[in-house]
Amino acid sequence: MANEKRRLVVKIGTSSLILPNGRVNLRTVDRLAYTLASLNNQGFQVALVSSGAIGAGLASLQLTQRPQEIAKQQALAAIGQMELMRIYSQRFLDYQTQVAQILLTRDVLAFPVSRQHVLNTFEVLFEEGVIPIVNENDTVAVDELDHHTTFSDNDELSAMVAVRLQADQLIVLSDIDGFYDQNPRKNPAAKKLARVTELTPAMQKAAGGSGSNFGTGGMVTKLRAAQAMMAAGKQMVLCNGANPTVIFDVVAGKPIGTVFG
């Protein structure tokens, strides 16, 4: 952890941020803020890609079921994003660290001019020691008329951000300990892979669907993120986000989760 300017992107999923009862997991948020603030203080440049806006919106309105209508989901995201940033801002300030909000859509990163403006913003925030907190702009990112703008619980978004920022490492915090050769929820004999250097068709087949009632991602989108990182010559680590202080171990090079690349 001696590299003064090492750049990290950390992605945390909805399943890690929202409790099974639908409430925000404040203990996880606090540990995440403590960990990232500590790394920031050591000179690391850290960006956080955070899901959970719709989950936080559901919690704010004391709802338990995610609505089917896109407009209602977008409204929940608008409510939840405010609540999420309020909690993040409060917790990070407890550790003397300033945060900033960056909302993105796939189109913004696809077009060179808008992408450069976004990257310029990141660079200034890093220079000022501010941690950017990134989420998808759910109020405008909808999937209609085959115009693909969404990121699937931010797994792919985190990889796109990490690649564009030329981050040394992408750390994906999920509700699973790593990548298994089979679905561990269905097969107790499934084995966790410590390292993956190439994604095979068998691995793609082993990936299941979304495991959370509140999230939209799954192992398939995590493998897409891993593929994007490996194609760029970068590393991604998938590990359990129940206690985000595990990031310290990942950064220290300890054998945590599954390393892709």
Tab-separated table of N, CA and C in Angstrom, residues 9 11 49 109 154-165 170 172 221-222 224-229 232 236:
chain	number	residue	atom	x	y	z
A	9	VAL	N	-11.130	1.732	-8.166
A	9	VAL	CA	-12.576	1.907	-8.283
A	9	VAL	C	-13.221	0.791	-7.480
A	11	LYS	N	-16.852	-0.921	-6.394
A	11	LYS	CA	-18.277	-0.980	-6.704
A	11	LYS	C	-18.992	-1.773	-5.617
A	49	VAL	N	-18.413	3.382	-6.991
A	49	VAL	CA	-19.599	3.205	-7.822
A	49	VAL	C	-20.639	2.512	-6.955
A	109	LEU	N	-20.683	8.158	-21.511
A	109	LEU	CA	-19.347	7.577	-21.620
A	109	LEU	C	-19.030	7.125	-23.041
A	154	ASN	N	-25.033	-1.515	-12.200
A	154	ASN	CA	-23.758	-0.792	-12.181
A	154	ASN	C	-22.505	-1.658	-12.305
A	155	ASP	N	-22.635	-2.950	-12.515
A	155	ASP	CA	-21.436	-3.782	-12.703
A	155	ASP	C	-20.659	-3.319	-13.928
A	156	GLU	N	-21.360	-3.198	-15.045
A	156	GLU	CA	-20.698	-2.765	-16.279
A	156	GLU	C	-20.264	-1.302	-16.190
A	157	LEU	N	-21.061	-0.483	-15.533
A	157	LEU	CA	-20.690	0.920	-15.344
A	157	LEU	C	-19.370	1.026	-14.598
A	158	SER	N	-19.216	0.232	-13.544
A	158	SER	CA	-17.985	0.303	-12.753
A	158	SER	C	-16.775	-0.066	-13.592
A	159	ALA	N	-16.922	-1.052	-14.478
A	159	ALA	CA	-15.805	-1.447	-15.344
A	159	ALA	C	-15.493	-0.359	-16.360
A	160	MET	N	-16.538	0.249	-16.934
A	160	MET	CA	-16.318	1.324	-17.897
A	160	MET	C	-15.606	2.497	-17.242
A	161	VAL	N	-16.019	2.842	-16.038
A	161	VAL	CA	-15.379	3.938	-15.304
A	161	VAL	C	-13.929	3.583	-14.981
A	162	ALA	N	-13.709	2.358	-14.506
A	162	ALA	CA	-12.368	1.938	-14.135
A	162	ALA	C	-11.424	1.940	-15.340
A	163	VAL	N	-11.923	1.478	-16.482
A	163	VAL	CA	-11.090	1.445	-17.690
A	163	VAL	C	-10.777	2.868	-18.154
A	164	ARG	N	-11.791	3.722	-18.172
A	164	ARG	CA	-11.583	5.099	-18.640
A	164	ARG	C	-10.676	5.881	-17.703
A	165	LEU	N	-10.744	5.581	-16.411
A	165	LEU	CA	-9.894	6.271	-15.440
A	165	LEU	C	-8.512	5.637	-15.353
A	170	LEU	N	-10.230	-2.780	-10.021
A	170	LEU	CA	-11.654	-2.640	-9.737
A	170	LEU	C	-12.011	-3.685	-8.695
A	172	VAL	N	-15.108	-5.295	-6.732
A	172	VAL	CA	-16.566	-5.421	-6.755
A	172	VAL	C	-17.025	-6.121	-5.483
A	221	THR	N	-23.470	-10.101	-15.308
A	221	THR	CA	-22.970	-8.731	-15.497
A	221	THR	C	-21.612	-8.542	-14.832
A	222	LYS	N	-21.345	-9.302	-13.776
A	222	LYS	CA	-20.031	-9.226	-13.142
A	222	LYS	C	-18.958	-9.826	-14.051
A	224	ARG	N	-19.147	-9.773	-17.298
A	224	ARG	CA	-18.950	-8.767	-18.356
A	224	ARG	C	-17.981	-7.690	-17.876
A	225	ALA	N	-18.143	-7.276	-16.619
A	225	ALA	CA	-17.234	-6.278	-16.059
A	225	ALA	C	-15.811	-6.827	-15.997
A	226	ALA	N	-15.678	-8.086	-15.581
A	226	ALA	CA	-14.359	-8.713	-15.504
A	226	ALA	C	-13.724	-8.803	-16.882
A	227	GLN	N	-14.529	-9.156	-17.879
A	227	GLN	CA	-14.022	-9.259	-19.240
A	227	GLN	C	-13.504	-7.915	-19.737
A	228	ALA	N	-14.251	-6.856	-19.440
A	228	ALA	CA	-13.842	-5.510	-19.864
A	228	ALA	C	-12.528	-5.111	-19.203
A	229	MET	N	-12.382	-5.426	-17.924
A	229	MET	CA	-11.149	-5.088	-17.216
A	229	MET	C	-9.961	-5.879	-17.765
A	232	ALA	N	-8.648	-4.708	-20.999
A	232	ALA	CA	-7.862	-3.479	-20.876
A	232	ALA	C	-6.543	-3.713	-20.147
A	236	MET	N	-9.635	-7.139	-11.835
A	236	MET	CA	-10.859	-6.989	-11.053
A	236	MET	C	-10.888	-8.054	-9.971
